[in-house]
């Protein structure tokens, strides 16, 4: 290909502008692929499934100032349950140990397939609740069954695990511990205590988020919580959309304030509010990242199109000469597009090594994951099209015959 | 060079004229540089504040001794120890200042129970705390040796707490109730918020300091409304302490205290670490410490470095924004190259009329330098906007971010340098051309 060697020779003769263009492509690529990756990661965090019916669910939690002697007695939970059930629009009330995205991952257990130290143990958030917990929270059981009423134990101050024989496990955790087999009837050791798996919960997120691969490491024990301060009262509102949730939250709050003890107070909010609060930092970070993505794209687009466009225009005299000796418009345009593609590819190659080293540094120092190839692909495609567009327009406007443009 | 000032004035005039002629290009270059400077300075000032030296006059001489008797791997950056170890460590430092710290939480009220605040942060400490960490007082001052030894009921309040409880900082002599015991206020601190909160990072490096400070020995008189953070291997001790029998803290192996000592010279530092090594040996011989037991003496800045307190996100963004700065410099260089080469006929005419190559080079450098100055001003504005956006972040670290002299200085240097860096290669390329060729063709 005569034209291609000509092209390379031309590139060698204009080292400065070519170097600037290559570096522009490279740095833009390194930044874009990393920012794109971080944005995608935040996005998936923010839209993490909880596994429960998030709409029309209200969570009430008792808080307390001071410690020890002033803790309200556990009877307050049953009392609260009765009071809340009387609020209009409430169709179900349940006492649960913890709730997804509350930020308070209080009860966690080491679970494993074998009793000893040998097998792999997984740190699992431990949910507990009364018989209504599944219907009120609204999570789904994909195989097996929910506990029957007589299988529930009441907690005591610290629940005694040895009295508990049955357990539910999330699908994600089941895959980790039992592999592909459906683990119904299998034995799961919960901090050394053997329990029989009687059901698999389809999806149930933990009270706190630890990254996608650990987001659902959770088990459910048939224990009715009795520690008033750490537990919550979950309230399911009727699906009648004419009864809005917000007034119900107020009604529940005021009914609960009537049964206060000591220095305690109730915090009541809709589940959606709880979720929004938990991910507040992530959504703020997502806004910043999105803004950064737009800003970087604008500056980079401007830089690359200015440099490429300028360099095409600068050679109008050469184009005119080549047109005069028989080159077609199509050939001229193709020449510039191919030239830009060569520069862009070189830049992407340099940029990929830069992007990977930035990413490796982050992996080593900051616990960020590896960039998936898809992030690279998006960045590369974006830059390639920006580069081509930047030369296409000026090269189409090149003079058609020798003379002044 | 003859008449350097006159030439400089001429170059500036030429630069301004060319800016004016191509206002759009000039503005876009300045904006690009400004965006790069603004983004990188925003993250730089965040890191600079979050990882800054909280007490520059003293950070070199403040040390944290600690001991792990069983040699277990500590997860805590500032490992806690039993009271008897802390006591031995502070008594050893003799004439030098030393302080014992412990952390708690509990309700605080005025003695007539009219004013109060729920969960207040409590600091149990010794008298040197205030002098050692250069804490300013609005009124009154620290307690003394006598109060420390006797565990007397005296308290120092933070400025906010004094205003919240008594309406003003003039609260010395008033009484407050903490954990069922009445304390006499002896001092009210002025504003004090070290960033990071180096003396105790355990509840967050950017948390505000405590609301109430009382002598550590007085803790035995408090009731179970107060929560003290501690760790006990022995269940009976833990149970007793949880139910409010805090005197057990002083006579058990429960870990709950940390120590700071001031060691102004390297010989004192050496002496002190010899003492620590000897102490551990002694504890091994009486069977208190395991053979794997460890001791350490770390400088304040080392403690902070090991704590990795700057959020990971911030460091990621910092790397990316400095790459972005590089991109904006390149982009400006590309635009300047185009601009300078387009003016090659102007260059040829000036060369033909007697301007030397270095004159041309200088002229273009002056031009890009001025662009950098404008870019720097834009960048400073963007940094201010960026930081106010950061402060709206819902995290403690974000609230403490601000701009300071160092950041201003770096921005200034960066903006002066950026224009020259971006303009250097284009100016050299533009000044290089031969006379004549362009004149003929043009």
PDB file of C-alpha atoms in Angstrom, chain A residues 150-258:
ATOM      1  CA  UNK A 150     -44.439 -23.270  66.600  1.00  0.00           C
ATOM      2  CA  UNK A 151     -40.875 -23.265  65.282  1.00  0.00           C
ATOM      3  CA  UNK A 152     -40.150 -19.734  66.602  1.00  0.00           C
ATOM      4  CA  UNK A 153     -38.098 -19.291  69.760  1.00  0.00           C
ATOM      5  CA  UNK A 154     -38.314 -16.136  71.808  1.00  0.00           C
ATOM      6  CA  UNK A 155     -34.974 -14.502  72.134  1.00  0.00           C
ATOM      7  CA  UNK A 156     -34.074 -13.748  75.724  1.00  0.00           C
ATOM      8  CA  UNK A 157     -31.446 -11.077  76.304  1.00  0.00           C
ATOM      9  CA  UNK A 158     -28.893 -12.839  74.116  1.00  0.00           C
ATOM     10  CA  UNK A 159     -30.505 -15.519  71.924  1.00  0.00           C
ATOM     11  CA  UNK A 160     -29.173 -18.943  72.765  1.00  0.00           C
ATOM     12  CA  UNK A 161     -28.220 -20.498  69.453  1.00  0.00           C
ATOM     13  CA  UNK A 162     -28.193 -24.100  70.650  1.00  0.00           C
ATOM     14  CA  UNK A 163     -31.995 -24.027  70.992  1.00  0.00           C
ATOM     15  CA  UNK A 164     -32.388 -23.180  67.317  1.00  0.00           C
ATOM     16  CA  UNK A 165     -32.435 -25.996  64.760  1.00  0.00           C
ATOM     17  CA  UNK A 166     -33.758 -24.471  61.536  1.00  0.00           C
ATOM     18  CA  UNK A 167     -32.399 -21.778  59.264  1.00  0.00           C
ATOM     19  CA  UNK A 168     -33.199 -19.970  55.995  1.00  0.00           C
ATOM     20  CA  UNK A 169     -30.349 -18.997  53.730  1.00  0.00           C
ATOM     21  CA  UNK A 170     -30.144 -16.569  50.793  1.00  0.00           C
ATOM     22  CA  UNK A 171     -29.487 -17.917  47.341  1.00  0.00           C
ATOM     23  CA  UNK A 172     -26.194 -16.022  47.058  1.00  0.00           C
ATOM     24  CA  UNK A 173     -24.912 -17.507  50.319  1.00  0.00           C
ATOM     25  CA  UNK A 174     -26.213 -20.994  49.420  1.00  0.00           C
ATOM     26  CA  UNK A 175     -24.246 -20.893  46.157  1.00  0.00           C
ATOM     27  CA  UNK A 176     -21.136 -19.899  48.091  1.00  0.00           C
ATOM     28  CA  UNK A 177     -21.412 -22.630  50.691  1.00  0.00           C
ATOM     29  CA  UNK A 178     -23.206 -25.511  48.985  1.00  0.00           C
ATOM     30  CA  UNK A 179     -22.325 -24.845  45.355  1.00  0.00           C
ATOM     31  CA  UNK A 180     -24.922 -25.569  42.721  1.00  0.00           C
ATOM     32  CA  UNK A 181     -26.997 -28.086  44.695  1.00  0.00           C
ATOM     33  CA  UNK A 182     -30.239 -26.919  46.306  1.00  0.00           C
ATOM     34  CA  UNK A 183     -29.284 -27.182  49.995  1.00  0.00           C
ATOM     35  CA  UNK A 184     -32.693 -28.148  51.411  1.00  0.00           C
ATOM     36  CA  UNK A 185     -32.181 -30.530  54.317  1.00  0.00           C
ATOM     37  CA  UNK A 186     -28.438 -29.866  54.430  1.00  0.00           C
ATOM     38  CA  UNK A 187     -26.727 -28.914  57.680  1.00  0.00           C
ATOM     39  CA  UNK A 188     -25.351 -25.409  58.084  1.00  0.00           C
ATOM     40  CA  UNK A 189     -23.110 -24.589  61.043  1.00  0.00           C
ATOM     41  CA  UNK A 190     -23.928 -21.161  62.492  1.00  0.00           C
ATOM     42  CA  UNK A 191     -21.040 -20.169  64.808  1.00  0.00           C
ATOM     43  CA  UNK A 192     -20.509 -23.903  65.360  1.00  0.00           C
ATOM     44  CA  UNK A 193     -24.177 -24.790  65.987  1.00  0.00           C
ATOM     45  CA  UNK A 194     -25.660 -27.239  63.451  1.00  0.00           C
ATOM     46  CA  UNK A 195     -28.944 -26.156  61.844  1.00  0.00           C
ATOM     47  CA  UNK A 196     -31.030 -27.634  59.048  1.00  0.00           C
ATOM     48  CA  UNK A 197     -31.641 -25.478  55.984  1.00  0.00           C
ATOM     49  CA  UNK A 198     -35.386 -25.557  55.307  1.00  0.00           C
ATOM     50  CA  UNK A 199     -35.622 -22.849  52.686  1.00  0.00           C
ATOM     51  CA  UNK A 200     -33.751 -20.567  50.300  1.00  0.00           C
ATOM     52  CA  UNK A 201     -34.555 -16.846  50.206  1.00  0.00           C
ATOM     53  CA  UNK A 202     -34.425 -15.571  46.644  1.00  0.00           C
ATOM     54  CA  UNK A 203     -32.861 -12.156  47.385  1.00  0.00           C
ATOM     55  CA  UNK A 204     -32.252 -10.441  50.731  1.00  0.00           C
ATOM     56  CA  UNK A 205     -29.631  -7.725  51.125  1.00  0.00           C
ATOM     57  CA  UNK A 206     -27.672  -7.220  54.316  1.00  0.00           C
ATOM     58  CA  UNK A 207     -28.193  -4.266  56.688  1.00  0.00           C
ATOM     59  CA  UNK A 208     -24.975  -2.757  55.329  1.00  0.00           C
ATOM     60  CA  UNK A 209     -23.387  -2.906  51.891  1.00  0.00           C
ATOM     61  CA  UNK A 210     -19.994  -4.564  51.551  1.00  0.00           C
ATOM     62  CA  UNK A 211     -19.673  -4.816  47.760  1.00  0.00           C
ATOM     63  CA  UNK A 212     -21.586  -6.802  45.157  1.00  0.00           C
ATOM     64  CA  UNK A 213     -20.017 -10.189  45.955  1.00  0.00           C
ATOM     65  CA  UNK A 214     -20.956  -9.971  49.652  1.00  0.00           C
ATOM     66  CA  UNK A 215     -24.188  -8.014  49.380  1.00  0.00           C
ATOM     67  CA  UNK A 216     -26.509 -10.919  50.248  1.00  0.00           C
ATOM     68  CA  UNK A 217     -24.505 -13.066  52.661  1.00  0.00           C
ATOM     69  CA  UNK A 218     -27.361 -13.474  55.114  1.00  0.00           C
ATOM     70  CA  UNK A 219     -29.329 -16.089  57.033  1.00  0.00           C
ATOM     71  CA  UNK A 220     -32.697 -15.896  58.767  1.00  0.00           C
ATOM     72  CA  UNK A 221     -33.254 -17.522  62.184  1.00  0.00           C
ATOM     73  CA  UNK A 222     -36.714 -18.217  63.713  1.00  0.00           C
ATOM     74  CA  UNK A 223     -36.000 -16.065  66.780  1.00  0.00           C
ATOM     75  CA  UNK A 224     -38.431 -13.428  68.010  1.00  0.00           C
ATOM     76  CA  UNK A 225     -36.194 -10.496  68.948  1.00  0.00           C
ATOM     77  CA  UNK A 226     -36.528  -9.186  72.446  1.00  0.00           C
ATOM     78  CA  UNK A 227     -33.767  -6.610  72.735  1.00  0.00           C
ATOM     79  CA  UNK A 228     -35.875  -3.496  72.403  1.00  0.00           C
ATOM     80  CA  UNK A 229     -33.167  -1.073  71.368  1.00  0.00           C
ATOM     81  CA  UNK A 230     -31.600  -2.959  68.485  1.00  0.00           C
ATOM     82  CA  UNK A 231     -34.790  -4.415  67.003  1.00  0.00           C
ATOM     83  CA  UNK A 232     -37.303  -2.796  64.699  1.00  0.00           C
ATOM     84  CA  UNK A 233     -41.022  -2.863  64.184  1.00  0.00           C
ATOM     85  CA  UNK A 234     -41.768  -3.357  60.481  1.00  0.00           C
ATOM     86  CA  UNK A 235     -45.140  -2.071  59.297  1.00  0.00           C
ATOM     87  CA  UNK A 236     -46.809  -3.042  56.007  1.00  0.00           C
ATOM     88  CA  UNK A 237     -49.271  -0.460  54.698  1.00  0.00           C
ATOM     89  CA  UNK A 238     -52.251  -1.444  52.550  1.00  0.00           C
ATOM     90  CA  UNK A 239     -51.796  -1.264  48.802  1.00  0.00           C
ATOM     91  CA  UNK A 240     -54.609   1.238  48.601  1.00  0.00           C
ATOM     92  CA  UNK A 241     -52.722   4.094  46.941  1.00  0.00           C
ATOM     93  CA  UNK A 242     -55.274   6.628  48.098  1.00  0.00           C
ATOM     94  CA  UNK A 243     -53.778   6.306  51.579  1.00  0.00           C
ATOM     95  CA  UNK A 244     -50.361   8.008  51.253  1.00  0.00           C
ATOM     96  CA  UNK A 245     -47.430   6.689  53.309  1.00  0.00           C
ATOM     97  CA  UNK A 246     -46.229   9.969  54.815  1.00  0.00           C
ATOM     98  CA  UNK A 247     -49.306  10.703  56.984  1.00  0.00           C
ATOM     99  CA  UNK A 248     -49.207   7.054  58.071  1.00  0.00           C
ATOM    100  CA  UNK A 249     -45.596   7.556  59.234  1.00  0.00           C
ATOM    101  CA  UNK A 250     -46.799  10.498  61.366  1.00  0.00           C
ATOM    102  CA  UNK A 251     -49.722   8.511  62.734  1.00  0.00           C
ATOM    103  CA  UNK A 252     -47.446   5.610  63.656  1.00  0.00           C
ATOM    104  CA  UNK A 253     -44.936   7.966  65.292  1.00  0.00           C
ATOM    105  CA  UNK A 254     -47.535   9.663  67.459  1.00  0.00           C
ATOM    106  CA  UNK A 255     -49.130   6.389  68.488  1.00  0.00           C
ATOM    107  CA  UNK A 256     -45.717   5.013  69.458  1.00  0.00           C
ATOM    108  CA  UNK A 257     -44.709   8.099  71.485  1.00  0.00           C
ATOM    109  CA  UNK A 258     -47.485   7.185  73.910  1.00  0.00           C
TER     110      UNK A 258
END
